[in-house]
């Protein structure tokens, strides 16, 4: 069963025609409605009439997360505020959050693509979906919620956390689909076992997992623990939220809803477009959005594209699982963390040197961040309680900035990497395949 | 009468203590007393040495995190109740000990004390007839 056969199984050439037409409409929309894009295009000497189809996409300017921050909160919106029916925002731990806006039509589109992606994973109107992603400014909860309803399934909007209740409702409602972060799924499995509930005794059959990178090993672990099929869903609020792409039952890459989002792969250094199959940075141009259309948004996620027809019958292009980032952002328990944020926290503390190292590991299915900091010899204390006080202050400074608790380890001065040029600040011990 | 103790911040890594010892040996510095306070991630090596200033410089030059701390060193008879007495005097004057280390050999026992008020500590103990070892004398032990 395929939700929208005309789109999902469209002939490649016909898809290109649809994308070309929609791209031209979007370029016109942003050129005439968004001064930010008009200026950018004029600087490049590109005008709406220069964009005749999808091949001209390379002439368009890129958009970055910083552009959204610089135009906080609504500067890049292409619709008047009275037409915006919803806003979502990132946590904004670096200062200004990234704000995204949706018109009524955008919400309808979003619901449609999430319904489609749930269907990729074999979910239907007969299912009972428990949505354990956070509800609120984060797009995860509400995005899945509207999509689940659009599909006609029964939605349980429980949001994240509250593990006791999650388990109870799964038992009482006979929940068939769970949507949450993969690490929370593993946590749930453990919590059930501790309470003497066999996860396999539940009615669960499918899991929709995203919002953080996860491995094939985790997939096997989750599938084995619950006796379900686990699928990877991808999205980012700037482009829409969850449902930009999702795995189908073939589990051979994530189908992108490319009638709404045109993907490209670029070399993050030269910014040149790379041919099919080559790995590089994923870039999206939205071609149906009204509220916040974006041209060539740099996701910073590294992956490659595969245009071959899938064994599920769909022709929608597939992206491979992301293998990393082209910037130094870390995703820790679903939260975006930049080493520079940790650095800014450390700079406020006199007793430590501005040298640090971040170690990320996954322990008991939870991401654990350790921050190694050098103690300034000038402030060295021979009293352990003083050093422990310092440790606590550093911990607090870090949690204030990134919202995540880190293990702080004090180390000797001059022991952390001071290699010539760019020093290595991050050791990610989580294995992401 | 206040003596100097050398305090070195050490990560819990094998060989790190030896590096300190090697440096002191090269500088011909004798260690009179030594203690290591440890946590899971790091330790603090505390030492009374024959030449604290020279040791400080040598360790600093080798990029160790090191400092000098004021301490009081007392010498008491190696017999039942002698440290009990000393601690009683300090407690009577409400001088609390932040940390200490001690050892006994033959008929004498030495204790290194760091208190919240070293000068008062010296005064109290001297008045009660407890021998406080001078910095100069420590160097020669």
Coordinates of C-alpha atoms in Angstrom, one line a residue:
Chain A
X1 CA 0.0 0.0 0.0
X2 CA 1.4 3.4 -1.0
X3 CA -0.1 6.6 0.3
X4 CA 0.4 8.8 -2.8
X5 CA 1.3 6.7 -5.7
X6 CA 1.4 9.5 -8.3
X7 CA 4.1 11.3 -6.3
X8 CA 5.9 8.5 -4.6
X9 CA 6.3 6.3 -7.8
X10 CA 6.5 9.1 -10.3
X11 CA 8.7 8.8 -13.3
X12 CA 12.0 10.6 -12.6
X13 CA 11.7 12.9 -15.6
X14 CA 8.2 13.9 -14.5
X15 CA 9.4 14.5 -11.0
X16 CA 12.1 16.9 -12.3
X17 CA 9.4 18.8 -14.3
X18 CA 7.3 19.2 -11.1
X19 CA 10.4 20.3 -9.1
X20 CA 11.4 22.7 -11.8
X21 CA 8.0 24.4 -11.9
X22 CA 7.8 24.6 -8.1
X23 CA 11.4 25.9 -7.8
X24 CA 10.6 28.8 -10.2
X25 CA 7.5 29.7 -8.1
X26 CA 9.6 29.7 -4.9
X27 CA 12.3 31.8 -6.4
X28 CA 9.7 34.4 -7.4
X29 CA 8.1 34.2 -4.0
X30 CA 11.3 34.9 -2.0
X31 CA 12.7 37.5 -4.5
X32 CA 9.6 39.6 -4.2
X33 CA 8.7 39.0 -0.5
X34 CA 12.0 38.6 1.4
X35 CA 14.5 41.4 1.3
X36 CA 17.2 39.1 2.6
X37 CA 16.9 36.9 -0.5
X38 CA 16.4 39.8 -2.9
X39 CA 19.7 41.3 -1.7
X40 CA 21.5 38.0 -1.8
X41 CA 20.4 37.3 -5.3
X42 CA 21.2 40.8 -6.5
X43 CA 24.7 40.5 -5.0
X44 CA 25.2 37.4 -7.1
X45 CA 23.6 39.0 -10.2
X46 CA 20.9 36.4 -10.3
X47 CA 17.3 37.3 -11.1
X48 CA 14.1 35.3 -11.0
X49 CA 14.0 35.0 -14.9
X50 CA 17.5 33.3 -14.8
X51 CA 15.9 30.3 -13.0
X52 CA 14.1 28.2 -15.6
X53 CA 14.4 24.8 -14.1
X54 CA 16.1 22.6 -11.6
X55 CA 19.4 22.7 -13.4
X56 CA 19.6 26.4 -12.6
X57 CA 19.5 25.7 -8.8
X58 CA 23.3 26.0 -8.6
X59 CA 23.0 29.7 -9.5
X60 CA 21.0 30.4 -6.3
X61 CA 22.6 31.6 -3.0
X62 CA 23.0 29.3 0.0
X63 CA 21.2 29.8 3.4
X64 CA 22.7 29.0 6.7
X65 CA 21.5 28.6 10.3
X66 CA 23.4 31.9 11.0
X67 CA 21.3 33.7 8.4
X68 CA 18.2 32.6 10.4
X69 CA 19.7 33.9 13.6
X70 CA 20.8 37.1 12.0
X71 CA 17.2 37.7 10.9
X72 CA 15.7 36.7 14.2
X73 CA 12.8 36.2 14.8
X74 CA 10.7 36.6 11.6
X75 CA 13.0 38.4 9.1
X76 CA 13.1 35.6 6.5
X77 CA 9.4 34.8 6.6
X78 CA 7.8 35.2 3.2
X79 CA 4.2 35.5 4.4
X80 CA 2.6 38.2 6.4
X81 CA 2.2 37.4 10.1
X82 CA -1.5 37.1 9.9
X83 CA -1.1 34.1 7.6
X84 CA 1.3 32.4 9.9
X85 CA -0.6 30.0 12.1
X86 CA 2.2 28.3 14.0
X87 CA 5.8 29.0 15.0
X88 CA 8.4 26.5 16.3
X89 CA 11.8 27.3 17.5
X90 CA 15.1 25.7 18.4
X91 CA 16.2 25.8 22.1
X92 CA 18.4 28.8 21.4
X93 CA 21.1 27.8 23.8
X94 CA 23.7 29.9 21.9
X95 CA 21.6 33.0 22.3
X96 CA 19.0 33.6 19.6
X97 CA 16.9 30.6 18.8
X98 CA 16.1 29.7 15.2
X99 CA 12.4 30.5 14.6
X100 CA 10.4 28.8 11.9
X101 CA 6.8 29.7 10.8
X102 CA 4.1 27.8 9.0
X103 CA 1.0 29.0 7.1
X104 CA -2.2 26.8 7.2
X105 CA -1.2 25.3 3.9
X106 CA 2.3 24.6 5.3
X107 CA 0.8 22.7 8.2
X108 CA -1.4 20.7 5.7
X109 CA 1.7 19.9 3.7
X110 CA 3.7 18.9 6.7
X111 CA 0.9 16.6 7.9
X112 CA 0.7 15.1 4.5
X113 CA 4.5 14.3 4.3
X114 CA 4.5 12.8 7.8
X115 CA 1.5 10.7 6.9
X116 CA 3.4 9.6 3.9
X117 CA 6.5 8.7 5.9
X118 CA 4.5 6.8 8.5
X119 CA 3.1 4.9 5.6
X120 CA 6.7 4.2 4.3
X121 CA 7.2 2.4 7.6
X122 CA 4.0 0.4 7.1
X123 CA 1.9 2.4 9.6
X124 CA -1.8 2.7 8.6
X125 CA -5.1 4.1 9.9
X126 CA -5.6 0.9 11.9
X127 CA -2.6 1.7 14.1
X128 CA -2.4 3.2 17.6
X129 CA 0.6 5.6 17.7
X130 CA 2.1 6.7 20.9
X131 CA 4.1 9.9 20.4
X132 CA 6.8 10.2 22.9
X133 CA 8.7 13.0 21.2
X134 CA 8.5 16.3 23.1
X135 CA 5.6 18.6 22.3
X136 CA 6.0 22.3 22.3
X137 CA 8.5 24.5 20.4
X138 CA 10.4 21.4 19.3
X139 CA 8.9 20.1 16.0
X140 CA 9.1 16.4 16.9
X141 CA 5.9 15.9 18.9
X142 CA 3.4 18.1 17.0
X143 CA 4.9 17.2 13.6
X144 CA 4.3 13.4 14.2
X145 CA 1.0 14.2 15.8
X146 CA -0.6 16.0 12.9
X147 CA 0.8 13.4 10.5
X148 CA -0.6 10.5 12.5
X149 CA -4.0 12.2 12.5
X150 CA -3.8 12.9 8.8
X151 CA -3.1 9.2 8.2
X152 CA -6.2 8.4 10.2
X153 CA -4.4 6.5 12.9
X154 CA -5.2 6.9 16.6
X155 CA -2.7 9.3 18.2
X156 CA -1.7 9.2 21.8
X157 CA 0.0 12.6 22.5
X158 CA 1.9 11.6 25.6
X159 CA 5.0 13.6 24.8
X160 CA 8.5 12.7 26.2
X161 CA 9.3 11.3 29.6
X162 CA 6.9 9.9 32.2
X163 CA 8.1 6.4 31.7
X164 CA 5.6 4.8 34.1
X165 CA 2.7 6.2 32.1
X166 CA 4.3 5.3 28.8
X167 CA 4.5 1.7 29.8
X168 CA 1.0 1.6 31.3
X169 CA -0.6 3.2 28.2
X170 CA 1.3 0.8 25.9
X171 CA -0.2 -2.0 27.8
X172 CA -3.7 -0.7 28.3
X173 CA -4.2 0.9 24.8
X174 CA -2.4 -1.9 23.0
X175 CA -0.2 0.7 21.3
X176 CA 1.1 -0.6 18.0
X177 CA 3.5 2.2 17.0
X178 CA 6.0 4.0 19.2
X179 CA 7.6 7.3 18.0
X180 CA 10.5 8.6 20.1
X181 CA 14.3 9.0 20.1
X182 CA 16.1 5.7 19.7
X183 CA 17.9 6.1 22.9
X184 CA 14.6 6.6 24.8
X185 CA 13.3 3.4 23.1
X186 CA 16.2 1.5 24.7
X187 CA 15.6 3.2 28.0
X188 CA 11.9 2.2 27.8
X189 CA 12.9 -1.4 27.1
X190 CA 15.2 -1.5 30.2
X191 CA 12.5 0.2 32.4
X192 CA 10.0 -2.5 31.3
X193 CA 12.4 -5.3 32.1
X194 CA 13.1 -3.8 35.6
X195 CA 9.3 -3.8 36.2
X196 CA 8.9 -7.3 35.1
X197 CA 7.2 -6.3 31.8
X198 CA 8.3 -8.2 28.8
X199 CA 8.6 -5.6 26.0
X200 CA 7.7 -8.3 23.5
X201 CA 4.4 -9.0 25.3
X202 CA 3.1 -5.6 24.2
X203 CA 1.2 -5.0 21.0
X204 CA 4.0 -2.9 19.4
X205 CA 5.0 -3.7 15.8
X206 CA 6.8 -0.5 14.5
X207 CA 9.0 2.2 15.9
X208 CA 9.6 5.6 14.2
X209 CA 12.9 6.8 15.6
X210 CA 14.8 10.0 14.9
X211 CA 16.1 13.4 16.3
X212 CA 19.5 11.9 16.9
X213 CA 22.1 9.8 15.1
X214 CA 21.9 6.1 15.8
X215 CA 23.6 2.9 14.7
X216 CA 22.7 -0.3 13.0
X217 CA 23.7 -2.0 16.3
X218 CA 21.1 0.1 18.1
X219 CA 18.5 -0.8 15.5
X220 CA 19.2 -4.5 16.1
X221 CA 19.0 -4.0 19.8
X222 CA 15.7 -2.2 19.7
X223 CA 14.2 -4.6 17.2
X224 CA 15.3 -7.5 19.3
X225 CA 14.1 -6.1 22.6
X226 CA 10.6 -5.2 21.5
X227 CA 10.2 -7.6 18.6
X228 CA 9.4 -4.7 16.3
X229 CA 10.6 -3.1 13.1
X230 CA 12.6 0.1 13.7
X231 CA 12.7 2.9 11.1
X232 CA 14.8 6.0 10.9
X233 CA 13.0 9.3 10.3
X234 CA 14.9 12.5 9.4
X235 CA 13.9 16.1 9.5
X236 CA 15.0 19.5 10.6
X237 CA 12.8 22.4 11.7
X238 CA 14.3 24.8 9.2
X239 CA 13.1 22.6 6.3
X240 CA 9.8 21.4 8.0
X241 CA 10.4 19.2 11.0
X242 CA 10.2 15.4 11.1
X243 CA 9.1 13.8 7.8
X244 CA 11.6 15.4 5.4
X245 CA 12.7 11.8 4.8
X246 CA 12.1 8.4 6.3
X247 CA 13.1 4.8 5.7
X248 CA 10.6 2.4 4.0
X249 CA 10.3 -1.2 4.8
X250 CA 13.3 -2.0 2.6
X251 CA 15.5 -0.1 5.1
X252 CA 17.8 0.9 2.2
X253 CA 18.1 4.6 2.7
X254 CA 15.6 7.3 3.6
X255 CA 13.1 8.4 0.9
X256 CA 13.1 12.2 0.6
X257 CA 9.8 13.9 0.0
X258 CA 11.3 15.6 -2.9
X259 CA 8.2 17.0 -4.4
X260 CA 8.5 19.5 -1.5
X261 CA 12.2 19.6 -0.8
X262 CA 14.9 19.4 -3.5
X263 CA 18.0 17.8 -2.1
X264 CA 21.5 18.4 -3.4
X265 CA 24.9 17.2 -2.2
X266 CA 27.7 19.8 -2.2
X267 CA 31.4 19.8 -1.3
X268 CA 31.3 21.7 2.0
X269 CA 34.6 23.4 1.0
X270 CA 34.2 24.4 -2.6
X271 CA 30.4 24.6 -2.4
X272 CA 30.2 22.8 -5.8
X273 CA 27.4 20.4 -6.4
X274 CA 28.5 16.8 -6.4
X275 CA 27.2 14.0 -8.6
X276 CA 24.9 11.3 -7.5
X277 CA 26.4 8.8 -5.1
X278 CA 29.2 11.0 -3.9
X279 CA 29.3 11.9 -0.2
X280 CA 29.1 15.5 0.8
X281 CA 26.9 18.0 2.6
X282 CA 23.2 17.7 2.3
X283 CA 21.4 20.9 1.1
X284 CA 17.7 21.5 0.7
X285 CA 15.6 23.9 -1.2
X286 CA 12.0 24.0 -0.1
X287 CA 9.7 24.4 -3.1
X288 CA 6.1 24.4 -1.7
X289 CA 6.5 26.3 1.6
X290 CA 4.7 29.6 2.1
X291 CA 5.7 30.7 5.5
X292 CA 9.5 30.2 5.4
X293 CA 10.7 29.0 2.1
X294 CA 14.5 28.5 2.1
X295 CA 16.9 28.4 -0.9
X296 CA 19.7 25.9 -0.7
X297 CA 19.7 25.5 3.1
X298 CA 23.0 23.9 4.3
X299 CA 22.0 21.2 6.8
X300 CA 25.7 20.4 7.6
X301 CA 24.8 16.7 7.6
X302 CA 27.1 14.5 5.5
X303 CA 25.5 11.9 3.3
X304 CA 24.9 10.8 -0.3
X305 CA 21.9 10.4 -2.6
X306 CA 20.6 7.4 -4.5
X307 CA 18.1 7.9 -7.3
X308 CA 17.6 4.2 -8.2
X309 CA 14.1 2.9 -7.9
X310 CA 13.7 1.2 -4.5
X311 CA 12.5 -2.4 -4.0
X312 CA 9.4 -1.0 -2.3
X313 CA 8.4 0.4 -5.6
X314 CA 8.9 4.1 -4.8
X315 CA 11.0 6.3 -7.1
X316 CA 11.6 9.0 -4.5
X317 CA 15.3 9.7 -4.1
X318 CA 16.9 8.1 -1.0
X319 CA 19.5 9.6 1.3
X320 CA 21.9 7.3 3.1
X321 CA 22.1 7.5 6.9
X322 CA 24.1 10.6 7.8
X323 CA 27.7 9.8 8.7
X324 CA 28.7 13.0 10.4
X325 CA 28.6 16.8 10.2
X326 CA 30.5 19.3 8.1
X327 CA 30.7 21.6 11.2
X328 CA 31.7 20.7 14.7
X329 CA 28.1 20.4 16.0
X330 CA 27.4 17.4 18.3
X331 CA 24.0 16.0 18.9
X332 CA 23.8 14.9 22.5
X333 CA 20.6 13.4 23.8
X334 CA 18.8 15.2 20.9
X335 CA 20.3 18.6 21.8
X336 CA 22.6 20.5 19.4
X337 CA 25.9 21.3 21.1
X338 CA 28.7 23.3 19.7
X339 CA 32.2 23.1 21.3
X340 CA 32.3 26.9 21.2
X341 CA 29.4 27.0 23.6
X342 CA 31.4 25.0 26.1
X343 CA 34.3 27.3 25.5
X344 CA 32.2 30.3 26.3
X345 CA 31.1 28.7 29.6
X346 CA 34.7 28.0 30.5
X347 CA 35.9 31.5 29.7
X348 CA 33.8 32.8 32.5
X349 CA 35.8 30.8 35.1
X350 CA 39.1 32.3 36.0
X351 CA 40.6 29.2 37.6
X352 CA 40.7 27.2 34.4
X353 CA 42.7 27.6 31.2
X354 CA 40.8 28.0 27.9
X355 CA 41.9 24.5 26.9
X356 CA 39.4 21.7 26.9
X357 CA 38.5 18.5 25.3
X358 CA 35.0 17.0 24.9
X359 CA 34.4 13.3 25.0
X360 CA 31.1 11.9 24.1
X361 CA 30.2 8.3 24.8
X362 CA 27.0 6.2 25.0
X363 CA 26.7 4.5 28.3
X364 CA 23.6 2.5 29.1
X365 CA 22.0 3.8 25.9
X366 CA 22.4 7.4 27.1
X367 CA 24.8 9.9 25.6
X368 CA 27.3 11.0 28.2
X369 CA 29.4 14.2 27.7
X370 CA 32.7 14.6 29.5
X371 CA 34.5 17.9 29.5
X372 CA 38.2 17.8 30.3
X373 CA 39.5 21.1 31.6
X374 CA 43.0 22.3 32.5
X375 CA 43.3 23.9 35.9
X376 CA 45.3 27.2 35.9
X377 CA 48.4 26.6 38.1
X378 CA 48.0 30.2 39.4
X379 CA 44.7 29.1 41.0
X380 CA 45.9 25.7 42.0
X381 CA 44.7 24.6 45.4
X382 CA 46.1 21.8 47.5
X383 CA 42.7 21.2 49.1
X384 CA 40.5 18.7 47.4
X385 CA 37.4 20.3 48.6
X386 CA 38.4 23.5 46.8
X387 CA 39.0 21.6 43.6
X388 CA 35.7 19.9 44.0
X389 CA 34.0 23.2 44.4
X390 CA 35.6 24.4 41.2
X391 CA 34.5 21.3 39.5
X392 CA 30.9 22.0 40.5
X393 CA 31.1 25.6 39.3
X394 CA 32.3 24.5 35.9
X395 CA 29.5 21.9 35.8
X396 CA 27.0 24.6 36.5
X397 CA 28.4 27.0 33.9
X398 CA 28.2 24.3 31.3
X399 CA 24.6 23.2 32.1
X400 CA 23.6 26.8 32.1
X401 CA 24.8 27.2 28.5
X402 CA 23.9 23.9 26.9
X403 CA 21.2 22.5 29.1
X404 CA 23.0 19.2 29.5
X405 CA 24.9 17.9 32.5
X406 CA 28.5 17.1 31.7
X407 CA 31.1 15.2 33.7
X408 CA 33.8 17.6 34.4
X409 CA 37.4 16.2 34.7
X410 CA 40.1 18.5 35.9
X411 CA 43.4 17.8 34.3
X412 CA 47.0 19.1 34.5
X413 CA 47.9 22.2 32.6
X414 CA 49.4 21.8 29.2
X415 CA 48.2 18.3 28.8
X416 CA 45.4 18.8 26.3
X417 CA 46.1 18.9 22.6
X418 CA 47.9 22.0 21.4
X419 CA 48.6 20.7 17.9
X420 CA 49.7 23.2 15.4
X421 CA 46.7 24.8 13.7
X422 CA 43.3 23.4 14.5
X423 CA 43.3 21.4 17.7
X424 CA 41.1 18.5 18.1
X425 CA 38.5 19.4 20.7
X426 CA 36.1 16.5 20.3
X427 CA 36.4 12.7 20.8
X428 CA 33.1 11.1 19.8
X429 CA 33.3 7.5 21.0
X430 CA 29.7 6.7 20.0
X431 CA 29.9 4.6 16.9
X432 CA 27.6 6.0 14.2
X433 CA 27.5 3.8 11.1
Chain B
X1 CA 58.1 28.1 62.6
X2 CA 55.8 27.8 59.7
X3 CA 57.2 25.4 57.2
X4 CA 56.5 25.0 53.5
X5 CA 54.9 22.1 51.9
X6 CA 55.0 21.4 48.2
X7 CA 51.6 20.4 46.6
X8 CA 51.4 19.0 43.2
X9 CA 48.3 18.4 41.2
X10 CA 48.6 15.0 39.5
X11 CA 46.2 13.2 37.1
X12 CA 45.7 9.6 37.9
X13 CA 48.0 8.3 35.1
X14 CA 50.7 5.7 35.6
X15 CA 54.2 7.1 35.6
X16 CA 53.2 10.6 36.7
X17 CA 54.5 10.2 40.3
X18 CA 57.8 8.9 39.0
X19 CA 58.3 11.9 36.8
X20 CA 58.1 14.1 39.9
X21 CA 60.5 11.9 41.8
X22 CA 62.9 11.9 38.9
X23 CA 62.9 15.7 38.7
X24 CA 63.5 16.0 42.5
X25 CA 66.3 13.4 42.3
X26 CA 68.1 15.3 39.6
X27 CA 67.8 18.5 41.6
X28 CA 69.2 16.6 44.6
X29 CA 66.2 17.3 46.7
X30 CA 65.4 15.0 49.6
X31 CA 61.8 14.2 50.6
X32 CA 61.2 14.3 54.3
X33 CA 57.5 13.4 54.3
X34 CA 55.1 12.6 51.5
X35 CA 51.4 11.9 51.1
X36 CA 49.0 11.4 48.2
X37 CA 45.4 12.4 48.5
X38 CA 43.4 10.9 45.7
X39 CA 40.0 11.2 44.0
X40 CA 38.8 9.1 41.1
X41 CA 40.4 11.4 38.5
X42 CA 43.3 13.2 40.1
X43 CA 45.4 13.2 43.2
X44 CA 47.3 15.8 45.2
X45 CA 50.8 14.9 46.1
X46 CA 51.9 16.7 49.2
X47 CA 55.6 16.7 50.3
X48 CA 57.9 18.2 52.8
X49 CA 61.3 18.5 51.1
X50 CA 64.8 19.7 51.8
X51 CA 64.5 22.7 49.5
X52 CA 60.9 23.7 48.8
X53 CA 61.8 26.8 46.6
X54 CA 64.2 24.9 44.4
X55 CA 61.7 22.0 44.1
X56 CA 58.9 24.4 43.2
X57 CA 61.0 26.0 40.4
X58 CA 62.1 22.7 39.0
X59 CA 58.6 21.3 38.9
X60 CA 57.2 24.5 37.4
X61 CA 59.8 24.4 34.7
X62 CA 58.6 20.9 33.9
X63 CA 55.0 22.2 33.6
X64 CA 53.6 20.7 36.7
X65 CA 50.8 22.4 38.5
X66 CA 52.5 23.0 41.8
X67 CA 52.2 25.3 44.8
X68 CA 53.7 26.0 48.2
X69 CA 51.4 25.7 51.3
X70 CA 52.1 26.7 54.9
X71 CA 52.1 23.8 57.2
X72 CA 53.1 23.0 60.8
X73 CA 55.3 20.0 61.5
X74 CA 55.4 18.7 65.1
X75 CA 57.6 16.2 66.7
X76 CA 56.2 14.1 69.5
X77 CA 57.3 11.1 71.5
X78 CA 56.4 7.7 69.9
X79 CA 54.2 6.6 72.8
X80 CA 50.5 6.0 73.6
X81 CA 48.5 9.2 74.0
X82 CA 51.0 11.7 72.7
X83 CA 49.0 12.6 69.6
X84 CA 45.9 12.4 71.6
X85 CA 47.2 15.2 73.7
X86 CA 48.2 17.4 70.8
X87 CA 44.8 17.0 69.2
X88 CA 43.1 17.7 72.4
X89 CA 45.0 21.1 72.7
X90 CA 43.9 22.0 69.2
X91 CA 40.3 21.0 69.8
X92 CA 40.2 23.0 73.0
X93 CA 41.2 26.1 71.0
X94 CA 38.8 25.2 68.2
X95 CA 41.5 24.9 65.6
X96 CA 40.4 22.5 63.0
X97 CA 42.8 20.4 61.0
X98 CA 42.2 20.5 57.2
X99 CA 44.5 17.6 56.5
X100 CA 47.5 15.9 58.0
X101 CA 49.9 13.0 57.6
X102 CA 52.2 11.4 60.1
X103 CA 54.6 8.6 60.8
X104 CA 56.6 7.2 63.7
X105 CA 60.1 5.8 63.8
X106 CA 62.0 4.6 66.8
X107 CA 61.2 6.9 69.7
X108 CA 59.9 9.9 67.8
X109 CA 56.8 10.6 65.7
X110 CA 56.4 13.4 63.1
X111 CA 53.2 14.9 62.0
X112 CA 52.5 17.4 59.2
X113 CA 49.4 19.5 59.9
X114 CA 47.6 22.0 57.8
X115 CA 45.2 23.9 59.9
X116 CA 42.9 26.8 59.3
X117 CA 45.2 29.0 61.5
X118 CA 48.8 27.7 61.5
X119 CA 50.1 30.6 63.6
X120 CA 47.7 30.0 66.4
X121 CA 48.3 26.3 66.1
X122 CA 52.0 26.8 66.7
X123 CA 51.4 29.1 69.6
X124 CA 49.0 26.7 71.3
X125 CA 51.2 23.6 70.8
X126 CA 54.4 25.4 71.8
X127 CA 52.8 26.7 75.0
X128 CA 51.8 23.2 75.8
X129 CA 55.3 21.9 75.4
X130 CA 54.9 20.2 72.1
X131 CA 57.9 20.5 69.8
X132 CA 57.2 22.3 66.5
X133 CA 60.0 21.5 64.0
X134 CA 61.4 24.6 62.4
X135 CA 61.6 24.9 58.6
X136 CA 65.4 25.0 58.9
X137 CA 65.5 21.9 61.0
X138 CA 63.1 20.1 58.6
X139 CA 65.6 20.6 55.8
X140 CA 68.1 18.6 57.6
X141 CA 66.0 15.7 58.6

